[in-house]
Amino acid sequence: MKLLSALLIWLASATVALAQIENNNTLSVQIDGKEYKTAPRRVMIGNVWWITANTDKPDRSLRIWLGGNTNVDQLQEGTYLVVDADRPDTRENRQKVESMGKYTGLAAIKYVEETRAPRMEYHVGKSQNNDEVITVKKGADGSLTATFSGNLAGSYWKEKAGATVFGGVGRLMNKMEDKVITKASGYDSGIDPEGNGYRRGDKTDQIVLTNGTFMLKMK
């Protein structure tokens, strides 16, 4: 009980601290015909921008990666070619972008939705090489606005029985901690089932994104 109480106090403190992070970004998209709106976060790793848009009840995460042709410290406006989310930075993809001359860089999209709580089953969607694009424009105030649509290859994931049994209370507490961090900070924490004690099912489908747009405040 003392350990549980201490954990709950820590989580409450973390929630308050993370909630102080200012966020004026916006994102809106139709996912399989249903509106999804939230305030995304952004991180830059090397010359790749990572935009993550998350909500809870159920946990949902839409991630977009944007990588330019040149190693710059800011996202460029232009047209980004959406490619296979599992293998985005291949020689073939880079050559296609460079040879055609009409793309600013490469992009990838991944969507994860909790279909059985607490994080026991997921529906996952990944972008493919379908010649889809994300268009980025820069505003007068330095903000960036992007538009996108496309089809994601869908798959279904279920927690392995062994992970549930042997993970016990500790695994459950880790899930609840990750849920709190995700909700409070806006950055997804532990939401991805792949390589995390889950198995992929045989069922597949498509997840359709339409009328997508996001705006990033750069200052």
XYZ file of N, CA and C in Angstrom:
657
model
N 0.821 -1.207 0.000
C 0.000 0.000 0.000
C 0.858 1.262 0.000
N 1.965 1.213 0.774
C 2.834 2.381 0.812
C 3.427 2.658 -0.564
N 3.817 1.581 -1.263
C 4.385 1.737 -2.595
C 3.350 2.315 -3.555
N 2.123 1.814 -3.494
C 1.050 2.304 -4.362
C 0.761 3.774 -4.079
N 0.713 4.136 -2.802
C 0.448 5.527 -2.441
C 1.551 6.447 -2.947
N 2.791 5.988 -2.810
C 3.920 6.790 -3.271
C 3.874 6.977 -4.780
N 3.501 5.912 -5.491
C 3.413 5.986 -6.945
C 2.327 6.955 -7.378
N 1.178 6.899 -6.718
C 0.083 7.791 -7.054
C 0.458 9.253 -6.808
N 1.183 9.511 -5.718
C 1.637 10.869 -5.429
C 2.602 11.346 -6.505
N 3.520 10.448 -6.913
C 4.491 10.799 -7.956
C 3.793 11.088 -9.266
N 2.814 10.254 -9.619
C 2.089 10.458 -10.861
C 1.330 11.781 -10.858
N 0.734 12.112 -9.720
C 0.014 13.377 -9.611
C 0.968 14.556 -9.804
N 2.159 14.462 -9.199
C 3.150 15.524 -9.341
C 3.621 15.648 -10.781
N 3.845 14.489 -11.422
C 4.300 14.498 -12.809
C 3.249 15.114 -13.717
N 1.985 14.804 -13.438
C 0.897 15.344 -14.246
C 0.860 16.855 -14.173
N 0.997 17.393 -12.977
C 0.975 18.843 -12.799
C 2.137 19.489 -13.529
N 3.333 18.875 -13.414
C 4.515 19.451 -14.048
C 4.403 19.419 -15.566
N 4.000 18.283 -16.116
C 3.917 18.147 -17.559
C 2.812 18.996 -18.160
N 1.758 19.212 -17.389
C 0.640 20.001 -17.890
C 1.025 21.463 -18.106
N 2.187 21.880 -17.534
C 2.618 23.258 -17.683
C 3.237 23.542 -19.048
N 3.512 22.479 -19.829
C 4.130 22.654 -21.129
C 3.139 23.331 -22.076
N 3.483 24.521 -22.553
C 2.571 25.268 -23.416
C 2.468 24.601 -24.782
N 1.278 24.617 -25.342
C 1.080 24.009 -26.649
C -0.026 24.734 -27.398
N 0.362 25.454 -28.455
C -0.605 26.173 -29.282
C -0.763 25.532 -30.661
N -0.265 24.314 -30.823
C -0.392 23.608 -32.094
C -1.802 23.031 -32.243
N -2.201 22.772 -33.485
C -3.515 22.179 -33.739
C -3.395 21.083 -34.799
N -4.300 20.099 -34.725
C -4.379 19.050 -35.741
C -5.829 18.601 -35.860
N -6.261 18.386 -37.101
C -7.599 17.887 -37.370
C -7.541 16.958 -38.576
N -8.210 15.797 -38.480
C -8.245 14.853 -39.586
C -9.445 13.935 -39.419
N -9.997 13.480 -40.513
C -11.035 12.463 -40.492
C -10.357 11.087 -40.567
N -10.577 10.254 -39.547
C -10.027 8.898 -39.533
C -11.187 7.930 -39.712
N -11.213 7.269 -40.852
C -12.344 6.401 -41.216
C -13.674 7.145 -41.069
N -13.662 8.406 -41.488
C -14.878 9.208 -41.499
C -15.230 9.873 -40.185
N -14.434 9.674 -39.126
C -14.714 10.281 -37.824
C -13.656 11.330 -37.500
N -14.116 12.483 -37.022
C -13.207 13.589 -36.762
C -12.275 13.287 -35.591
N -11.017 13.617 -35.791
C -9.998 13.472 -34.751
C -9.282 14.808 -34.611
N -9.401 15.444 -33.446
C -8.805 16.749 -33.221
C -8.025 16.727 -31.916
N -6.832 17.303 -31.941
C -6.035 17.400 -30.730
C -4.908 18.397 -30.967
N -4.134 18.666 -29.926
C -2.994 19.584 -30.029
C -1.705 18.761 -30.091
N -1.081 18.675 -31.259
C 0.110 17.832 -31.390
C 1.352 18.457 -30.772
N 2.326 17.605 -30.491
C 3.647 18.035 -30.045
C 4.638 17.781 -31.169
N 5.788 18.417 -31.096
C 6.808 18.210 -32.120
C 8.187 18.062 -31.482
N 9.010 17.231 -32.119
C 10.386 17.010 -31.687
C 11.240 16.927 -32.938
N 12.450 17.472 -32.886
C 13.364 17.350 -34.014
C 14.511 16.449 -33.626
N 14.765 15.408 -34.435
C 15.868 14.481 -34.219
C 16.695 14.477 -35.495
N 17.902 15.062 -35.437
C 18.696 15.222 -36.648
C 18.000 16.187 -37.578
N 17.723 15.747 -38.812
C 16.968 16.595 -39.744
C 15.563 16.036 -39.971
N 15.076 15.256 -39.006
C 13.733 14.671 -39.095
C 12.841 15.269 -38.012
N 11.670 15.757 -38.432
C 10.679 16.261 -37.493
C 9.690 15.155 -37.160
N 9.382 15.026 -35.894
C 8.428 14.034 -35.404
C 7.262 14.788 -34.786
N 6.074 14.640 -35.364
C 4.858 15.270 -34.841
C 3.981 14.165 -34.267
N 3.596 14.291 -33.003
C 2.772 13.274 -32.359
C 1.503 13.915 -31.820
N 0.355 13.351 -32.209
C -0.953 13.897 -31.833
C -1.720 12.823 -31.076
N -1.965 13.048 -29.791
C -2.495 12.000 -28.920
C -3.760 12.426 -28.179
N -4.627 11.447 -27.932
C -5.796 11.638 -27.073
C -5.965 10.390 -26.215
N -6.845 10.478 -25.213
C -7.079 9.324 -24.345
C -8.567 8.943 -24.366
N -8.864 7.806 -23.762
C -10.234 7.271 -23.623
C -10.938 7.096 -24.965
N -10.452 6.223 -25.845
C -9.275 5.363 -25.720
C -7.993 6.105 -26.084
N -6.853 5.497 -25.737
C -5.580 6.066 -26.143
C -5.457 5.989 -27.658
N -5.121 7.128 -28.258
C -4.944 7.181 -29.712
C -3.728 8.047 -30.014
N -2.947 7.615 -30.981
C -1.742 8.353 -31.343
C -1.584 8.388 -32.853
N -1.494 9.589 -33.406
C -1.199 9.764 -34.821
C 0.175 10.423 -34.907
N 1.126 9.720 -35.516
C 2.498 10.227 -35.607
C 2.845 10.489 -37.071
N 3.506 11.604 -37.280
C 3.951 11.973 -38.619
C 5.423 12.348 -38.550
N 6.219 11.734 -39.411
C 7.641 12.055 -39.520
C 7.872 12.799 -40.825
N 8.648 13.886 -40.766
C 8.980 14.678 -41.955
C 10.491 14.885 -41.988
N 11.134 14.445 -43.064
C 12.572 14.599 -43.205
C 12.918 15.312 -44.496
N 13.674 16.417 -44.388
C 14.042 17.182 -45.576
C 15.235 16.598 -46.307
N 15.471 17.102 -47.518
C 16.609 16.644 -48.317
C 17.934 17.171 -47.787
N 17.882 18.305 -47.104
C 19.108 18.905 -46.584
C 19.085 18.882 -45.062
N 20.252 18.898 -44.458
C 20.370 18.832 -43.005
C 20.246 20.235 -42.413
N 19.011 20.669 -42.203
C 18.752 22.005 -41.658
C 18.055 21.873 -40.318
N 18.077 22.962 -39.535
C 17.500 22.904 -38.199
C 16.068 23.416 -38.158
N 15.421 23.506 -39.312
C 14.023 23.895 -39.330
C 13.310 23.194 -40.485
N 12.029 22.989 -40.304
C 11.241 22.300 -41.312
C 10.990 23.224 -42.497
N 11.249 22.740 -43.698
C 11.078 23.544 -44.906
C 9.669 23.396 -45.457
N 9.181 24.451 -46.118
C 7.905 24.281 -46.802
C 8.146 23.529 -48.104
N 7.071 22.897 -48.583
C 7.183 22.120 -49.798
C 6.341 20.856 -49.734
N 6.590 19.935 -50.648
C 5.825 18.700 -50.767
C 6.686 17.514 -50.325
N 6.181 16.751 -49.368
C 6.900 15.601 -48.826
C 6.232 14.310 -49.297
N 7.030 13.407 -49.836
C 6.521 12.136 -50.330
C 6.315 11.167 -49.166
N 5.084 10.671 -49.008
C 4.776 9.716 -47.932
C 5.194 8.320 -48.377
N 5.958 7.642 -47.513
C 6.494 6.326 -47.860
C 6.172 5.307 -46.764
N 6.647 4.075 -46.979
C 6.447 2.974 -46.042
C 6.970 3.347 -44.657
N 6.094 3.313 -43.656
C 6.480 3.726 -42.305
C 7.519 2.797 -41.685
N 7.573 1.541 -42.128
C 8.562 0.609 -41.593
C 9.935 0.783 -42.228
N 9.956 1.261 -43.485
C 11.220 1.403 -44.201
C 11.210 2.741 -44.959
N 11.257 3.847 -44.222
C 11.133 5.147 -44.889
C 12.413 5.623 -45.572
N 13.539 5.449 -44.906
C 14.770 6.075 -45.389
C 15.612 5.089 -46.207
N 15.025 4.525 -47.246
C 15.751 3.588 -48.106
C 16.428 4.342 -49.245
N 17.379 3.667 -49.891
C 18.066 4.282 -51.024
C 17.072 4.584 -52.147
N 16.134 3.657 -52.373
C 15.154 3.847 -53.434
C 14.290 5.073 -53.179
N 13.847 5.243 -51.934
C 13.021 6.409 -51.607
C 13.798 7.712 -51.762
N 15.033 7.714 -51.293
C 15.845 8.930 -51.413
C 16.110 9.267 -52.879
N 16.413 8.233 -53.681
C 16.674 8.475 -55.096
C 15.435 9.003 -55.806
N 14.268 8.485 -55.439
C 13.022 8.949 -56.057
C 12.792 10.418 -55.776
N 13.004 10.820 -54.529
C 12.816 12.221 -54.149
C 13.814 13.119 -54.872
N 15.076 12.693 -54.905
C 16.116 13.521 -55.499
C 15.992 13.604 -57.017
N 15.638 12.489 -57.670
C 15.606 12.461 -59.131
C 14.407 13.204 -59.709
N 13.279 13.167 -59.018
C 12.072 13.797 -59.560
C 12.077 15.311 -59.386
N 12.782 15.798 -58.377
C 12.950 17.233 -58.221
C 11.739 18.012 -57.736
N 10.645 17.317 -57.424
C 9.438 18.039 -57.001
C 9.112 17.836 -55.531
N 9.931 17.057 -54.838
C 9.685 16.784 -53.430
C 10.728 17.461 -52.548
N 10.265 17.962 -51.417
C 11.157 18.580 -50.444
C 11.834 17.524 -49.581
N 11.164 16.400 -49.382
C 11.724 15.345 -48.550
C 10.768 14.174 -48.418
N 11.032 13.330 -47.424
C 10.245 12.131 -47.181
C 9.372 12.294 -45.941
N 8.255 11.563 -45.913
C 7.353 11.576 -44.758
C 6.853 10.163 -44.496
N 6.450 9.907 -43.273
C 5.843 8.630 -42.900
C 4.771 8.904 -41.857
N 3.748 8.051 -41.829
C 2.620 8.233 -40.911
C 2.329 6.906 -40.214
N 2.037 6.985 -38.916
C 1.621 5.798 -38.165
C 0.500 6.183 -37.206
N -0.517 5.328 -37.149
C -1.668 5.553 -36.266
C -1.827 4.349 -35.348
N -2.022 4.608 -34.060
C -2.212 3.543 -33.069
C -3.436 3.872 -32.225
N -4.363 2.915 -32.106
C -5.560 3.116 -31.291
C -5.771 1.930 -30.349
N -5.962 2.255 -29.087
C -6.278 1.236 -28.081
C -7.724 0.770 -28.298
N -7.906 -0.534 -28.551
C -9.253 -1.060 -28.782
C -9.770 -1.870 -27.592
N -8.906 -2.189 -26.656
C -9.316 -2.843 -25.419
C -8.420 -2.362 -24.293
N -9.026 -1.725 -23.308
C -8.270 -1.156 -22.199
C -8.029 -2.213 -21.107
N -6.941 -2.024 -20.287
C -5.936 -0.975 -20.426
C -4.792 -1.410 -21.342
N -4.785 -0.904 -22.549
C -3.742 -1.165 -23.528
C -3.497 -2.667 -23.723
N -4.593 -3.423 -23.876
C -4.493 -4.865 -24.099
C -4.580 -5.218 -25.575
N -5.329 -4.418 -26.346
C -5.449 -4.663 -27.774
C -5.371 -3.331 -28.531
N -4.830 -3.393 -29.745
C -4.612 -2.190 -30.540
C -5.006 -2.400 -31.999
N -5.350 -1.306 -32.642
C -5.491 -1.233 -34.099
C -4.393 -0.296 -34.566
N -3.556 -0.761 -35.480
C -2.385 0.003 -35.928
C -2.467 0.230 -37.430
N -2.136 1.433 -37.874
C -2.100 1.742 -39.299
C -0.773 2.380 -39.678
N -0.228 1.976 -40.845
C 1.062 2.505 -41.297
C 0.976 2.939 -42.754
N 1.637 4.048 -43.056
C 1.686 4.512 -44.436
C 2.503 3.553 -45.290
N 2.196 3.556 -46.598
C 2.872 2.700 -47.567
C 3.412 3.567 -48.707
N 4.029 2.917 -49.692
C 4.546 3.630 -50.863
C 3.424 3.777 -51.899
N 2.518 4.725 -51.646
C 1.355 4.913 -52.509
C 1.374 6.246 -53.258
N 2.531 6.900 -53.305
C 2.671 8.204 -53.970
C 1.753 9.262 -53.361
N 1.486 9.159 -52.080
C 0.733 10.190 -51.360
C 1.704 11.261 -50.861
N 1.182 12.423 -50.538
C 2.067 13.526 -50.150
C 1.514 14.283 -48.943
N 2.405 14.995 -48.281
C 2.059 15.985 -47.255
C 2.619 17.319 -47.737
N 1.765 18.329 -47.798
C 2.175 19.645 -48.274
C 2.317 20.600 -47.096
N 3.482 21.218 -46.982
C 3.784 22.119 -45.868
C 3.962 23.541 -46.381
N 3.296 24.501 -45.720
C 3.422 25.910 -46.067
C 3.772 26.716 -44.822
N 4.511 27.784 -45.024
C 4.940 28.633 -43.915
C 4.119 29.915 -43.894
N 3.622 30.276 -42.688
C 2.834 31.488 -42.527
C 3.701 32.709 -42.282
N 3.074 33.874 -42.321
C 3.809 35.125 -42.117
C 4.413 35.197 -40.726
N 3.786 34.516 -39.749
C 4.293 34.540 -38.375
C 5.311 33.437 -38.109
N 5.708 32.724 -39.169
C 6.684 31.655 -39.006
C 6.083 30.296 -38.711
N 4.767 30.231 -38.498
C 4.116 28.959 -38.224
C 4.070 28.110 -39.491
N 3.926 26.804 -39.321
C 3.865 25.877 -40.432
C 2.508 25.195 -40.463
N 1.893 25.163 -41.635
C 0.611 24.489 -41.819
C 0.782 23.383 -42.852
N 0.259 22.211 -42.552
C 0.391 21.073 -43.459
C -0.976 20.479 -43.767
N -1.112 19.926 -44.968
C -2.320 19.213 -45.357
C -1.927 17.810 -45.801
N -2.808 16.838 -45.502
C -2.485 15.451 -45.852
C -3.749 14.601 -45.904
N -3.668 13.512 -46.628
C -4.687 12.472 -46.703
C -3.965 11.184 -47.075
N -4.669 10.061 -47.008
C -4.035 8.829 -47.437
C -4.638 7.598 -46.811
N -4.159 6.442 -47.253
C -4.603 5.145 -46.734
C -3.461 4.475 -45.980
N -3.758 4.005 -44.782
C -2.772 3.298 -43.963
C -3.081 1.806 -43.968
N -2.048 0.984 -44.013
C -2.224 -0.461 -43.921
C -2.505 -0.825 -42.467
N -3.722 -1.360 -42.213
C -4.149 -1.632 -40.841
C -3.852 -3.048 -40.385
N -3.525 -3.189 -39.110
C -3.296 -4.492 -38.485
C -3.805 -4.453 -37.058
N -4.002 -5.642 -36.467
C -4.554 -5.739 -35.121
C -3.574 -6.477 -34.205
N -3.428 -5.960 -32.985
C -2.443 -6.486 -32.043
C -3.110 -6.801 -30.705
N -2.669 -7.895 -30.089
C -3.230 -8.334 -28.816
C -2.097 -8.680 -27.850
N -2.273 -8.303 -26.603
C -1.255 -8.597 -25.602
C -1.085 -10.109 -25.439
N 0.158 -10.560 -25.414
C 0.434 -11.979 -25.247
C 0.028 -12.424 -23.842
N -0.505 -13.653 -23.756
C -0.944 -14.170 -22.458
C 0.201 -14.180 -21.464
N 1.392 -14.546 -21.930
C 2.545 -14.591 -21.039
C 2.906 -13.229 -20.482
N 2.783 -12.200 -21.327
C 3.095 -10.843 -20.872
C 2.115 -10.402 -19.791
N 0.845 -10.779 -19.967
C -0.176 -10.417 -18.976
C 0.059 -11.136 -17.657
N 0.304 -12.449 -17.737
C 0.450 -13.271 -16.525
C 1.732 -12.936 -15.786
N 2.864 -12.974 -16.492
C 4.148 -12.786 -15.827
C 4.422 -11.319 -15.508
N 3.808 -10.421 -16.289
C 3.997 -9.003 -15.988
C 3.250 -8.579 -14.746
N 2.080 -9.205 -14.514
C 1.312 -8.986 -13.290
C 0.998 -7.533 -13.014
N 0.983 -7.218 -11.728
C 0.633 -5.867 -11.280
C 1.633 -4.842 -11.792
N 2.910 -5.246 -11.885
C 3.936 -4.312 -12.339
C 3.684 -3.826 -13.748
N 3.283 -4.741 -14.636
C 2.991 -4.352 -16.019
C 1.775 -3.442 -16.074
N 0.764 -3.771 -15.268
C -0.435 -2.940 -15.225
C -0.106 -1.538 -14.731
N 0.715 -1.441 -13.693
C 1.081 -0.132 -13.162
C 1.884 0.667 -14.177
N 2.736 -0.028 -14.941
C 3.500 0.668 -15.977
C 2.576 1.241 -17.040
N 1.540 0.477 -17.390
C 0.565 0.975 -18.369
C -0.138 2.226 -17.850
N -0.554 2.187 -16.592
C -1.269 3.329 -16.029
C -0.359 4.551 -15.939
N 0.916 4.309 -15.611
C 1.874 5.406 -15.573
C 2.042 6.018 -16.956
N 2.169 5.159 -17.971
C 2.312 5.656 -19.342
C 1.078 6.424 -19.787
N -0.105 5.975 -19.388
C -1.333 6.681 -19.727
C -1.332 8.094 -19.131
N -0.910 8.204 -17.886
C -0.876 9.507 -17.222
C 0.108 10.438 -17.921
N 1.283 9.912 -18.255
C 2.299 10.733 -18.923
C 1.802 11.193 -20.290
N 1.188 10.282 -21.041
C 0.673 10.627 -22.361
C -0.378 11.721 -22.268
N -1.321 11.564 -21.348
C -2.394 12.545 -21.212
C -1.871 13.899 -20.765
N -0.940 13.891 -19.804
C -0.487 15.153 -19.221
C 0.465 15.911 -20.132
N 1.338 15.203 -20.833
C 2.387 15.862 -21.606
C 2.020 16.077 -23.065
N 1.157 15.217 -23.615
C 0.868 15.273 -25.037
C 1.825 14.448 -25.870
N 2.866 13.895 -25.251
C 3.796 12.997 -25.937
C 3.402 11.561 -25.619
N 3.329 10.698 -26.662
C 2.896 9.328 -26.393
C 3.978 8.577 -25.621
N 3.546 7.817 -24.626
C 4.457 7.057 -23.778
C 4.019 5.600 -23.738
N 4.821 4.709 -24.307
C 4.552 3.278 -24.250
C 3.304 2.839 -24.981
N 2.848 3.593 -25.975
C 1.572 3.262 -26.628
C 1.743 2.273 -27.772
N 2.971 2.078 -28.247
C 3.190 1.241 -29.424
C 3.269 -0.234 -29.045
N 2.432 -1.103 -29.612
C 2.438 -2.518 -29.221
C 3.602 -3.323 -29.780
N 4.200 -2.890 -30.871
C 5.230 -3.698 -31.523
C 6.479 -3.828 -30.653
N 6.898 -5.075 -30.452
C 8.082 -5.328 -29.647
C 7.891 -5.046 -28.175
N 6.647 -5.087 -27.718
C 6.364 -4.707 -26.332
C 5.425 -5.699 -25.665
N 5.558 -6.990 -26.010
C 4.736 -8.012 -25.374
C 3.396 -8.237 -26.041
N 3.267 -7.883 -27.329
C 2.023 -8.069 -28.076
C 2.302 -8.920 -29.314
N 1.253 -9.564 -29.824
C 1.389 -10.315 -31.063
C 0.419 -9.754 -32.099
N 0.848 -9.831 -33.350
C 0.029 -9.335 -34.445
C -0.942 -10.426 -34.906
N -2.212 -10.057 -35.095
C -3.208 -10.997 -35.576
C -3.201 -11.108 -37.088
N -4.012 -12.006 -37.610
C -4.077 -12.237 -39.053
C -4.928 -11.197 -39.781
N -5.854 -10.569 -39.076
C -6.773 -9.632 -39.708
C -6.051 -8.359 -40.146
N -6.348 -7.908 -41.352
C -5.802 -6.655 -41.863
C -6.923 -5.822 -42.484
N -6.695 -4.537 -42.624
C -7.661 -3.647 -43.265
C -6.961 -2.360 -43.668
N -7.737 -1.342 -43.987
C -7.197 -0.033 -44.292
C -7.777 1.002 -43.342
N -6.948 1.924 -42.935
C -7.387 3.070 -42.145
C -7.272 4.288 -43.057
N -8.376 4.970 -43.280
C -8.418 6.051 -44.265
C -8.346 7.412 -43.569
N -7.377 8.207 -43.973
C -7.219 9.570 -43.467
C -7.654 10.549 -44.551
N -8.551 11.471 -44.200
C -9.002 12.474 -45.160
C -9.058 13.844 -44.502
N -8.902 14.873 -45.322
C -9.003 16.275 -44.861
C -8.097 16.559 -43.673
N -6.911 16.007 -43.710
C -5.973 16.222 -42.607
C -5.235 17.542 -42.702
N -5.070 18.192 -41.560
C -4.282 19.424 -41.493
C -3.719 19.581 -40.098
N -2.511 20.130 -40.016
C -1.978 20.498 -38.711
C -1.214 21.813 -38.831
N -1.186 22.550 -37.721
C -0.490 23.831 -37.665
C 0.478 23.788 -36.489
N 1.732 24.141 -36.754
C 2.777 24.140 -35.732
C 3.251 25.557 -35.500
N 3.168 26.004 -34.263
C 3.742 27.299 -33.883
C 5.220 27.083 -33.638
N 6.059 27.800 -34.351
C 7.492 27.569 -34.286
C 8.213 28.466 -33.289
N 7.486 29.337 -32.624
C 8.105 30.217 -31.632
C 7.461 30.004 -30.281
